[in-house]
PDB file of C-alpha atoms in Angstrom:
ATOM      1  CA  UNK P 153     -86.623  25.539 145.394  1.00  0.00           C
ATOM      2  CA  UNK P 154     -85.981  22.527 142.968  1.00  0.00           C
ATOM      3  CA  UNK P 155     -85.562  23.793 138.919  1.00  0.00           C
ATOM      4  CA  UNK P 156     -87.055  20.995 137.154  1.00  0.00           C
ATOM      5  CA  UNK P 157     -87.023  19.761 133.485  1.00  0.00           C
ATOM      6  CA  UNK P 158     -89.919  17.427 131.982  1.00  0.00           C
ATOM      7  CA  UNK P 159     -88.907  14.931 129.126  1.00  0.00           C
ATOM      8  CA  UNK P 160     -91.085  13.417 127.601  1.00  0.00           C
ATOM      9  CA  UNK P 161     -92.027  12.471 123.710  1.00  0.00           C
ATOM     10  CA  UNK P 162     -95.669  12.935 124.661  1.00  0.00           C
ATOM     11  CA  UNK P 163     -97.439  16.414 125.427  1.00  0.00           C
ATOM     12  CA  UNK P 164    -100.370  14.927 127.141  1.00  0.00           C
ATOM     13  CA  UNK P 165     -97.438  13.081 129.300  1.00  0.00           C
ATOM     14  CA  UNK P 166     -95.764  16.289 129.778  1.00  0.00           C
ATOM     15  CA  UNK P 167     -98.524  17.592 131.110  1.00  0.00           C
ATOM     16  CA  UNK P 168     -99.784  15.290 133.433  1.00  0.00           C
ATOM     17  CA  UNK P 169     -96.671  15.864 135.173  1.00  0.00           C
ATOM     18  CA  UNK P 170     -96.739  19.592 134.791  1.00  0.00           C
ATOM     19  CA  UNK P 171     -99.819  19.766 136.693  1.00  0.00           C
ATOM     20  CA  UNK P 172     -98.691  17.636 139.200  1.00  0.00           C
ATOM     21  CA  UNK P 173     -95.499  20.022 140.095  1.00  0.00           C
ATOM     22  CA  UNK P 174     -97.805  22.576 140.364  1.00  0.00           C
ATOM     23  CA  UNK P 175     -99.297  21.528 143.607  1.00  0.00           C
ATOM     24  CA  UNK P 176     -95.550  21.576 144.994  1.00  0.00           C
ATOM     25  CA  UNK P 177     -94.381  25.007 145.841  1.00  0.00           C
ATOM     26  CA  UNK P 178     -90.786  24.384 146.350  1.00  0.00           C
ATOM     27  CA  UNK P 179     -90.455  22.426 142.294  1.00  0.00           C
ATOM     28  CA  UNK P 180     -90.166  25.024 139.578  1.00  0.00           C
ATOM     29  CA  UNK P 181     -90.320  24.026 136.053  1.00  0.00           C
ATOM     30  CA  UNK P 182     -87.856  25.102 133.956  1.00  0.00           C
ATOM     31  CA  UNK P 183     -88.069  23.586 130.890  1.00  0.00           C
ATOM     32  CA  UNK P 184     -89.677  20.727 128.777  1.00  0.00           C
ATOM     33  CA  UNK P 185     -87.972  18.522 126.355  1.00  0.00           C
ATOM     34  CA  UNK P 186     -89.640  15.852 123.426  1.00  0.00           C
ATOM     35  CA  UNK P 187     -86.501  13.701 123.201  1.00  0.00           C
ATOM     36  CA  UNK P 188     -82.952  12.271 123.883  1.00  0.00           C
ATOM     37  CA  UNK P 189     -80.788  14.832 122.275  1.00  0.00           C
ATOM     38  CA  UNK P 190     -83.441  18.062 123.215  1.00  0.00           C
ATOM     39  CA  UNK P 191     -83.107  16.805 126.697  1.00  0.00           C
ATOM     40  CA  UNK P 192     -79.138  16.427 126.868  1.00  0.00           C
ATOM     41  CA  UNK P 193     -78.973  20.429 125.373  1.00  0.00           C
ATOM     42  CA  UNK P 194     -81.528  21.268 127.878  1.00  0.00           C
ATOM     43  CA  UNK P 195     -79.666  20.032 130.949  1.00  0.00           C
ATOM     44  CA  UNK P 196     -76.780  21.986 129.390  1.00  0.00           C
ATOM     45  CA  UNK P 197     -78.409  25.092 129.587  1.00  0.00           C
ATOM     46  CA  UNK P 198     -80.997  24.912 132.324  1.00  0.00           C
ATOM     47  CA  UNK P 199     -78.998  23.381 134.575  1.00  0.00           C
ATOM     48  CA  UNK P 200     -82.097  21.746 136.563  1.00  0.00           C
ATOM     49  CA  UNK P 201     -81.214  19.780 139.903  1.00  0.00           C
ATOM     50  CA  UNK P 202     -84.134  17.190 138.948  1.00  0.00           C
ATOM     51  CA  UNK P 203     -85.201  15.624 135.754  1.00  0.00           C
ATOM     52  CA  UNK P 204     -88.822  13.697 134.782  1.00  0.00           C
ATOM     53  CA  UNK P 205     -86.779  11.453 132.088  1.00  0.00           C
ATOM     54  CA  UNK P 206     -89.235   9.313 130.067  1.00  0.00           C
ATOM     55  CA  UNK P 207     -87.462   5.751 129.325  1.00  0.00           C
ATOM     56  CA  UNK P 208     -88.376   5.092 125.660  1.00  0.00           C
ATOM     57  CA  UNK P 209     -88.989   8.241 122.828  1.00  0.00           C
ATOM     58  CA  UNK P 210     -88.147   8.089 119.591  1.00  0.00           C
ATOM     59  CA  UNK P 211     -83.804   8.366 118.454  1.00  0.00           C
ATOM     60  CA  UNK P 212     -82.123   8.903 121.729  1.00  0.00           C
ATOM     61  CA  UNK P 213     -84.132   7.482 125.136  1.00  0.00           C
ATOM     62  CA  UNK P 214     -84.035   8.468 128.137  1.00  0.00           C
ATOM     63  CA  UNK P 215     -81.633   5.693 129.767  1.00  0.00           C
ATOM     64  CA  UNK P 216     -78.962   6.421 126.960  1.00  0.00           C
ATOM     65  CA  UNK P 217     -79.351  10.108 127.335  1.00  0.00           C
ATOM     66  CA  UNK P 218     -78.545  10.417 130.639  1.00  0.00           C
ATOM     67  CA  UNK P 219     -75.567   7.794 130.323  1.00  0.00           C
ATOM     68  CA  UNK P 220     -74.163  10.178 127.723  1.00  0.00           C
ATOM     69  CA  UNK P 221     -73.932  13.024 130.379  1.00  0.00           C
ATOM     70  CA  UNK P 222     -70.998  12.364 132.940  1.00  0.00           C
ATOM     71  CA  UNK P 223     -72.187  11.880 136.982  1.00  0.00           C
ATOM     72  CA  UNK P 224     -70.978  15.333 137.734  1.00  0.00           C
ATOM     73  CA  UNK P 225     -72.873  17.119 135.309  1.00  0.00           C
ATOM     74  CA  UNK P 226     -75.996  14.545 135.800  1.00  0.00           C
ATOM     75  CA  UNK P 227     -78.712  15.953 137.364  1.00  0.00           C
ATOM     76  CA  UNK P 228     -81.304  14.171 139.642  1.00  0.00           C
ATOM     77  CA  UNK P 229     -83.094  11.699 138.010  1.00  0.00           C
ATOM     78  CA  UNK P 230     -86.932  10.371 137.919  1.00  0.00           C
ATOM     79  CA  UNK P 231     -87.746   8.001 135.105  1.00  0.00           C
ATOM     80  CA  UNK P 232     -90.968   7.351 133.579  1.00  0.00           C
ATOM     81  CA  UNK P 233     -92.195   4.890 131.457  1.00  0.00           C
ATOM     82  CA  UNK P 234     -95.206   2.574 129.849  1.00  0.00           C
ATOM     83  CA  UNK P 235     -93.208  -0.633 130.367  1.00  0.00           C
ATOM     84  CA  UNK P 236     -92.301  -2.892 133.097  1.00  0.00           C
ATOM     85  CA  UNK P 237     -89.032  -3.983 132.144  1.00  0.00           C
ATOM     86  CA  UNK P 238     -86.726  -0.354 132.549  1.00  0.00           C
ATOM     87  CA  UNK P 239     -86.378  -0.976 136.415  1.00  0.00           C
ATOM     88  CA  UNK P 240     -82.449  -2.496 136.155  1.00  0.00           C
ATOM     89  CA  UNK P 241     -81.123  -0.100 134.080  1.00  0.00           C
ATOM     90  CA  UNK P 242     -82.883   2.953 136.268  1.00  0.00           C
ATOM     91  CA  UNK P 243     -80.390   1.613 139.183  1.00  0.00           C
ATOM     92  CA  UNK P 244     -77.597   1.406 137.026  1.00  0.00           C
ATOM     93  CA  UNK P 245     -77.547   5.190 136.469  1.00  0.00           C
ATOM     94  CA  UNK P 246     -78.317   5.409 140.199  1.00  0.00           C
ATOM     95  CA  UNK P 247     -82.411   7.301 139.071  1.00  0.00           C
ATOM     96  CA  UNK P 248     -84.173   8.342 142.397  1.00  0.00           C
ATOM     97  CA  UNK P 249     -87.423   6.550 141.248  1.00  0.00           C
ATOM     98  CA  UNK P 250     -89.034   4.724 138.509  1.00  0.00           C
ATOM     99  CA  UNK P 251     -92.636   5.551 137.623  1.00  0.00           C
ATOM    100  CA  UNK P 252     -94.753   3.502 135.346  1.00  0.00           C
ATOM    101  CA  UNK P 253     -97.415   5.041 133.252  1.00  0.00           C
ATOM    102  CA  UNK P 254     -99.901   6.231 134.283  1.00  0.00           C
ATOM    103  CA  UNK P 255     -98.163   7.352 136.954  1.00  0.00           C
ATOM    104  CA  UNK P 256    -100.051   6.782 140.875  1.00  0.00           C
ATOM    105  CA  UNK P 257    -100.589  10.269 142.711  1.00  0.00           C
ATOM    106  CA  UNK P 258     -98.938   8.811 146.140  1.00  0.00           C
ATOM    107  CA  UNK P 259     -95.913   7.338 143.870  1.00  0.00           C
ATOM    108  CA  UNK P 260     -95.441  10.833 142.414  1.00  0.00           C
ATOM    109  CA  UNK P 261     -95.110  12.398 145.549  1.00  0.00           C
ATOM    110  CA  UNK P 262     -93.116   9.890 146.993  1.00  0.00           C
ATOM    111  CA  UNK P 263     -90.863  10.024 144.387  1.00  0.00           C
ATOM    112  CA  UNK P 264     -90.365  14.006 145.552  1.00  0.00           C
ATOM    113  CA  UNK P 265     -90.055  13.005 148.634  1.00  0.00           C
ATOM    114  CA  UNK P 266     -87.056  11.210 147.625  1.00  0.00           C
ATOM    115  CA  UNK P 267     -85.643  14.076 145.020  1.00  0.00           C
ATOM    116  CA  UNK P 268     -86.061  16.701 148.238  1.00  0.00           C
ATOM    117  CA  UNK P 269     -83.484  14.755 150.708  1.00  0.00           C
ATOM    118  CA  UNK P 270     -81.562  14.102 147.618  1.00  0.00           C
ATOM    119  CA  UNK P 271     -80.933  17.191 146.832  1.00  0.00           C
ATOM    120  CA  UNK P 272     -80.496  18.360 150.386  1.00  0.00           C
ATOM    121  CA  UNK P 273     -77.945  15.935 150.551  1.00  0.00           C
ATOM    122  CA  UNK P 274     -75.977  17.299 147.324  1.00  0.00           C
ATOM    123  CA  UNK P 275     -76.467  20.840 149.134  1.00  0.00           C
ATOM    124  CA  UNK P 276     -74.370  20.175 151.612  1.00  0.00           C
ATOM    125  CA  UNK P 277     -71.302  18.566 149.623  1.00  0.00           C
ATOM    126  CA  UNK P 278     -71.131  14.317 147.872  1.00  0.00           C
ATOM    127  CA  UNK P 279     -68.519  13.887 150.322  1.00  0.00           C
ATOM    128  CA  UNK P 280     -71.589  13.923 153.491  1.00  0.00           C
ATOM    129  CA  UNK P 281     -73.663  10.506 153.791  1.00  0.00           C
ATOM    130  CA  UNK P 282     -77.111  10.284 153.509  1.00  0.00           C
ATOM    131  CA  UNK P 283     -78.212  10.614 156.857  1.00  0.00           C
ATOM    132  CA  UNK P 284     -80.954   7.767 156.139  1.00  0.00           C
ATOM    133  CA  UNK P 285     -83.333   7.106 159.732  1.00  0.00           C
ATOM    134  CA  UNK P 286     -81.384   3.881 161.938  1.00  0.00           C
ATOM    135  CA  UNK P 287     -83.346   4.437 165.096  1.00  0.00           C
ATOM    136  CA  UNK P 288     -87.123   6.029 166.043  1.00  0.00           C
ATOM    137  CA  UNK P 289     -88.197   6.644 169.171  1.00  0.00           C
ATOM    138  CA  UNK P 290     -91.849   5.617 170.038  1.00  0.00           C
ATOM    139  CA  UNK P 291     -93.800   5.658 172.891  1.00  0.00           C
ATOM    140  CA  UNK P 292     -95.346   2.248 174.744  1.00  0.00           C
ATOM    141  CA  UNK P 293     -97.221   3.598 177.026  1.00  0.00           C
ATOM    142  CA  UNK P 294     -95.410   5.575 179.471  1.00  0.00           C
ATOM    143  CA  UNK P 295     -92.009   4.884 178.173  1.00  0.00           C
ATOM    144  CA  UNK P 296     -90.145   5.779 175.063  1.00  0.00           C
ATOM    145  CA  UNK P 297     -89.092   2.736 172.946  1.00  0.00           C
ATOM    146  CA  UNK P 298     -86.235   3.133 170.484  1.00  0.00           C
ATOM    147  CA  UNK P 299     -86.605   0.774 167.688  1.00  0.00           C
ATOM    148  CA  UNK P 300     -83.353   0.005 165.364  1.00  0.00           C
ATOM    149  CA  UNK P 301     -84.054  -0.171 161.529  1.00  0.00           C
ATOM    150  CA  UNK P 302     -82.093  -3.043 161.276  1.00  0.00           C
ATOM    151  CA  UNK P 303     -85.373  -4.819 163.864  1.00  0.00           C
ATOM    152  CA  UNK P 304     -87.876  -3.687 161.547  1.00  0.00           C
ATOM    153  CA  UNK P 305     -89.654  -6.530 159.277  1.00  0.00           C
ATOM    154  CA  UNK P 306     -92.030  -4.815 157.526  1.00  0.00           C
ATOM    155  CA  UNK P 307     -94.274  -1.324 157.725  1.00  0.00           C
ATOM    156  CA  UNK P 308     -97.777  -0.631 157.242  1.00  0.00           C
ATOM    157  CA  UNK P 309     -99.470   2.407 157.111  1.00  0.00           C
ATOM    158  CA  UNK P 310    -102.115   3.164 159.980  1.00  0.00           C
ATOM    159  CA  UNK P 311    -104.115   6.424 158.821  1.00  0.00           C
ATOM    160  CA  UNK P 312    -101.572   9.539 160.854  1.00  0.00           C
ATOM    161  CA  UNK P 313     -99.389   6.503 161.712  1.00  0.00           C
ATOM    162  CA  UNK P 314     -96.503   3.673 160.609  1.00  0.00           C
ATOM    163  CA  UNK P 315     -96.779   0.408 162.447  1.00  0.00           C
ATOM    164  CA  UNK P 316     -93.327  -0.890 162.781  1.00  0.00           C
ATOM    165  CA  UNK P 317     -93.215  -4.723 162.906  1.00  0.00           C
ATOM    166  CA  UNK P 318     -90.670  -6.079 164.866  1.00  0.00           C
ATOM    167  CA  UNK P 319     -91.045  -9.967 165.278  1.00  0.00           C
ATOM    168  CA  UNK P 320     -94.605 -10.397 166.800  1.00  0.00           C
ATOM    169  CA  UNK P 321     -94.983  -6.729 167.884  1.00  0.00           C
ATOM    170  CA  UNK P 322     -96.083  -3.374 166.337  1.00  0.00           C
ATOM    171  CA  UNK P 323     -94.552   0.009 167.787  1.00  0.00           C
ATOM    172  CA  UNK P 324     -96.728   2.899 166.549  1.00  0.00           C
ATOM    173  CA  UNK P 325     -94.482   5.432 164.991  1.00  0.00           C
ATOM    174  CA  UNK P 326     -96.153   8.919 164.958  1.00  0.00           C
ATOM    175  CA  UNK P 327     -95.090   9.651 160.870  1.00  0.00           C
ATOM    176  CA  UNK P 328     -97.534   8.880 157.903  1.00  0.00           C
ATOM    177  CA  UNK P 329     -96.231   6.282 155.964  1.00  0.00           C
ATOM    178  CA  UNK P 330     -95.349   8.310 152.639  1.00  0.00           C
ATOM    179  CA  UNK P 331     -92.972  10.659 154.943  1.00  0.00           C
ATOM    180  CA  UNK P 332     -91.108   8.167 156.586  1.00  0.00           C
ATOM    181  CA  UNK P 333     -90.740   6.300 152.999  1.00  0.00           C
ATOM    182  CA  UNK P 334     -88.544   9.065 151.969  1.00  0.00           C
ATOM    183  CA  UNK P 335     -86.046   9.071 155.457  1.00  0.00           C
ATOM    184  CA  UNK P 336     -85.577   4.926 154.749  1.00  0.00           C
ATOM    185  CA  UNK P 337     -82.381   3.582 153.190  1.00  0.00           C
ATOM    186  CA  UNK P 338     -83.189   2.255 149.339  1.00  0.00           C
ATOM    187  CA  UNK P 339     -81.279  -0.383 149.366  1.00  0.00           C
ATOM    188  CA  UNK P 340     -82.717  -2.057 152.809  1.00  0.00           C
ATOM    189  CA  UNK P 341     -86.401  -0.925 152.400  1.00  0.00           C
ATOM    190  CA  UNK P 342     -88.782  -0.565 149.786  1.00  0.00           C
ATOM    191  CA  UNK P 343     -92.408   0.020 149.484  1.00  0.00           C
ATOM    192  CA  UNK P 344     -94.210  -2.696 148.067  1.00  0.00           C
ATOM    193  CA  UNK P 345     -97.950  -1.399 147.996  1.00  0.00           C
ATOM    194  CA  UNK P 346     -99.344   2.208 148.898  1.00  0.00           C
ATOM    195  CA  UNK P 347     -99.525   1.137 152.597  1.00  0.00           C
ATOM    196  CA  UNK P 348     -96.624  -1.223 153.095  1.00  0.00           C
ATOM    197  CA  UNK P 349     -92.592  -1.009 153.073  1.00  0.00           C
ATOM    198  CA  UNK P 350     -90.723  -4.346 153.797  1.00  0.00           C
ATOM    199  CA  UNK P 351     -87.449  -4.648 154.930  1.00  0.00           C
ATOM    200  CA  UNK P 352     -85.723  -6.593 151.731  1.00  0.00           C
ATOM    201  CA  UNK P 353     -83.207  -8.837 153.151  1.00  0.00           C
ATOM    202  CA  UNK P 354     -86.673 -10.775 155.047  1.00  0.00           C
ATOM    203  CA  UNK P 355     -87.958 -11.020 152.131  1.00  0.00           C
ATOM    204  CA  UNK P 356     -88.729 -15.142 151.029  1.00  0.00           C
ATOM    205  CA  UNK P 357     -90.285 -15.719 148.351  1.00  0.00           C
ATOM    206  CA  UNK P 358     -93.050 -14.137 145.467  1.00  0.00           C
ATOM    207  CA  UNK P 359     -95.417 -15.577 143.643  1.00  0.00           C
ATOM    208  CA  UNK P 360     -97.290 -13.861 140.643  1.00  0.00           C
ATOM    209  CA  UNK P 361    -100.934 -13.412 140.693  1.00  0.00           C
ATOM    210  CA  UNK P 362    -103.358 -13.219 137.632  1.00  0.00           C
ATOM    211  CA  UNK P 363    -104.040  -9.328 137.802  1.00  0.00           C
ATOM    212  CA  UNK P 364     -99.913  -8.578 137.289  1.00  0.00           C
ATOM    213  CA  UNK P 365     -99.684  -7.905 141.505  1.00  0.00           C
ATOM    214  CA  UNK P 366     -97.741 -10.686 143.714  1.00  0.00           C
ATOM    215  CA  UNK P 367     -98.086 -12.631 146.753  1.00  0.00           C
ATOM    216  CA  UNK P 368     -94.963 -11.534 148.682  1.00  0.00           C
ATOM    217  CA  UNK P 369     -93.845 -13.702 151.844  1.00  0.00           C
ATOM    218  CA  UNK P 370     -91.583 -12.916 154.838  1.00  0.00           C
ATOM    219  CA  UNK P 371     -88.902 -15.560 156.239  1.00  0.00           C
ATOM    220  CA  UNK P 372     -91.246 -15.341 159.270  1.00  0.00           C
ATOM    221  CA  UNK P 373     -94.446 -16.441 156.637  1.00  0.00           C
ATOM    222  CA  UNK P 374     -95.972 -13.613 157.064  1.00  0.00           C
ATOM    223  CA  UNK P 375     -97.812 -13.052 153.624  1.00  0.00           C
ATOM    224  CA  UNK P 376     -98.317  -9.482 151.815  1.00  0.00           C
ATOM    225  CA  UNK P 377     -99.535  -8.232 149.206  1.00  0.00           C
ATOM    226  CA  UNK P 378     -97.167  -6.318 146.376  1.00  0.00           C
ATOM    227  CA  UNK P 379     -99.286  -3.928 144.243  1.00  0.00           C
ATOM    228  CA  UNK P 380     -98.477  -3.778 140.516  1.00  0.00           C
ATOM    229  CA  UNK P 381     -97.746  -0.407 140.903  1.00  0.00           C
ATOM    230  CA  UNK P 382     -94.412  -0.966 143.084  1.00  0.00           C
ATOM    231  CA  UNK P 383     -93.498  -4.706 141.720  1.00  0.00           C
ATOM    232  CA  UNK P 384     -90.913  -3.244 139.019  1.00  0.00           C
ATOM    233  CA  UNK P 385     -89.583  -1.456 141.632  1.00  0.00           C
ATOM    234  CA  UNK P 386     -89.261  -4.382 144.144  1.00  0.00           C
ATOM    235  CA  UNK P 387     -87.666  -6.529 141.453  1.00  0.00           C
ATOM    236  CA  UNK P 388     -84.631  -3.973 140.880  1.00  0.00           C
ATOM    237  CA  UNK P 389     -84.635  -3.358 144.313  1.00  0.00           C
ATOM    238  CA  UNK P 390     -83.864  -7.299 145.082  1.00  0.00           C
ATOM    239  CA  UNK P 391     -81.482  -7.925 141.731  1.00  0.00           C
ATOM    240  CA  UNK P 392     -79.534  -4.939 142.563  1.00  0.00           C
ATOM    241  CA  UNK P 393     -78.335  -6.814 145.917  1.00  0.00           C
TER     242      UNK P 393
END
């Protein structure tokens, strides 16, 4: 079970996430905050493992508030927010995810995806590495194929399924894509569109399109699509390296 706080200036905010938690048996809310400084006395006394941290509210935000508190004492961290411009500064205080309003279901659960194996990792001690997935095992045919992350170009979802693209062939990896988002290294993969994850360092170029989502190419030219929804993401993704 996951004790978690909800800060946010706005109730109808608040609430959206509320009812979200509440389809999640193993996230218990313990609290609700309007701002900065109600937030940082919250944490204090709640003691949640996983915060919703809203970027922008009025005195203290969200990205100085959690600054203020020291790494030890910082609790997970999911940041929402109305703006596209927060992404940067969500890696800099090392934030699980970074949601933009009004926040997608599959992003929201993906996003707790991420806070669970967090916070199985801290439950076992910060000395223990992320045990992030570097090999799956699918079967061609008859045979078992074991497929290195460091192969994979790019993902897509197939309905029960995750195509793996390796160069000019797809393995069939028996895991729904929103599962095996959460098992992936951040800072090799990240999900560009509800059914795609790329592999960043094949990543060769973007170019803007007129409803805010991108054209995204591989160094192979294979061209994808990057949904509004994750291009914030992507961005902070590709400065942070």
């Amino acid at each position: 079970m996951m004790r978690v706080l909800v800060v946010d200036d706005e109730p109808l905010a608040r609430g959206g996430v509320r009812a979200r938690l509440a389809a999640h048996a193993d996230m218990q809310l313990v609290g609700e905050a309007a701002d900065g400084e109600e937030a940082i006395k919250s944490i204090a006394t709640l003691r949640p493992d996983l915060v919703f941290m809203d970027v922008q509210m009025p005195g203290l935000d969200g990205l100085a508030a959690l600054r203020l508190l020291p790494p030890a004492e910082r609790p997970l961290s999911i940041l929402l927010t109305a703006y596209d411009h927060f992404a940067v500064g969500a890696f800099e205080i090392q934030a699980l995810d970074y949601l933009l309003k009004p926040v997608d279901d599959e992003r929201f659960r993906e996003s707790l995806d991420r806070a669970r194996a967090a916070f199985r990792h801290r439950a076992v001690g910060e000395a223990a590495p992320v045990a992030y997935a570097r090999r799956f095992s699918v079967r061609t045919g008859q045979r078992i194929a074991v497929i290195d992350a460091d192969e994979i170009d790019w993902i897509e979802a197939s309905d029960d399924y995750a195509g793996l693209h390796v160069g000019p062939r797809v393995h069939l990896l028996r895991e729904p894509l929103h599962q095996l988002a959460g098992r992936l290294d951040p800072a090799q993969f990240v999900r560009i569109h509800r059914s795609a994850i790329v592999k960043l360092d094949r990543v060769a170029e973007l170019e803007p399109l007129v409803n805010r989502d991108c054209l995204l190419r591989l160094r192979d030219g294979t061209p994808l699509r990057v949904s509004r929804t994750y291009i914030d993401q992507l961005n902070a993704a590709l400065a942070a390296r």
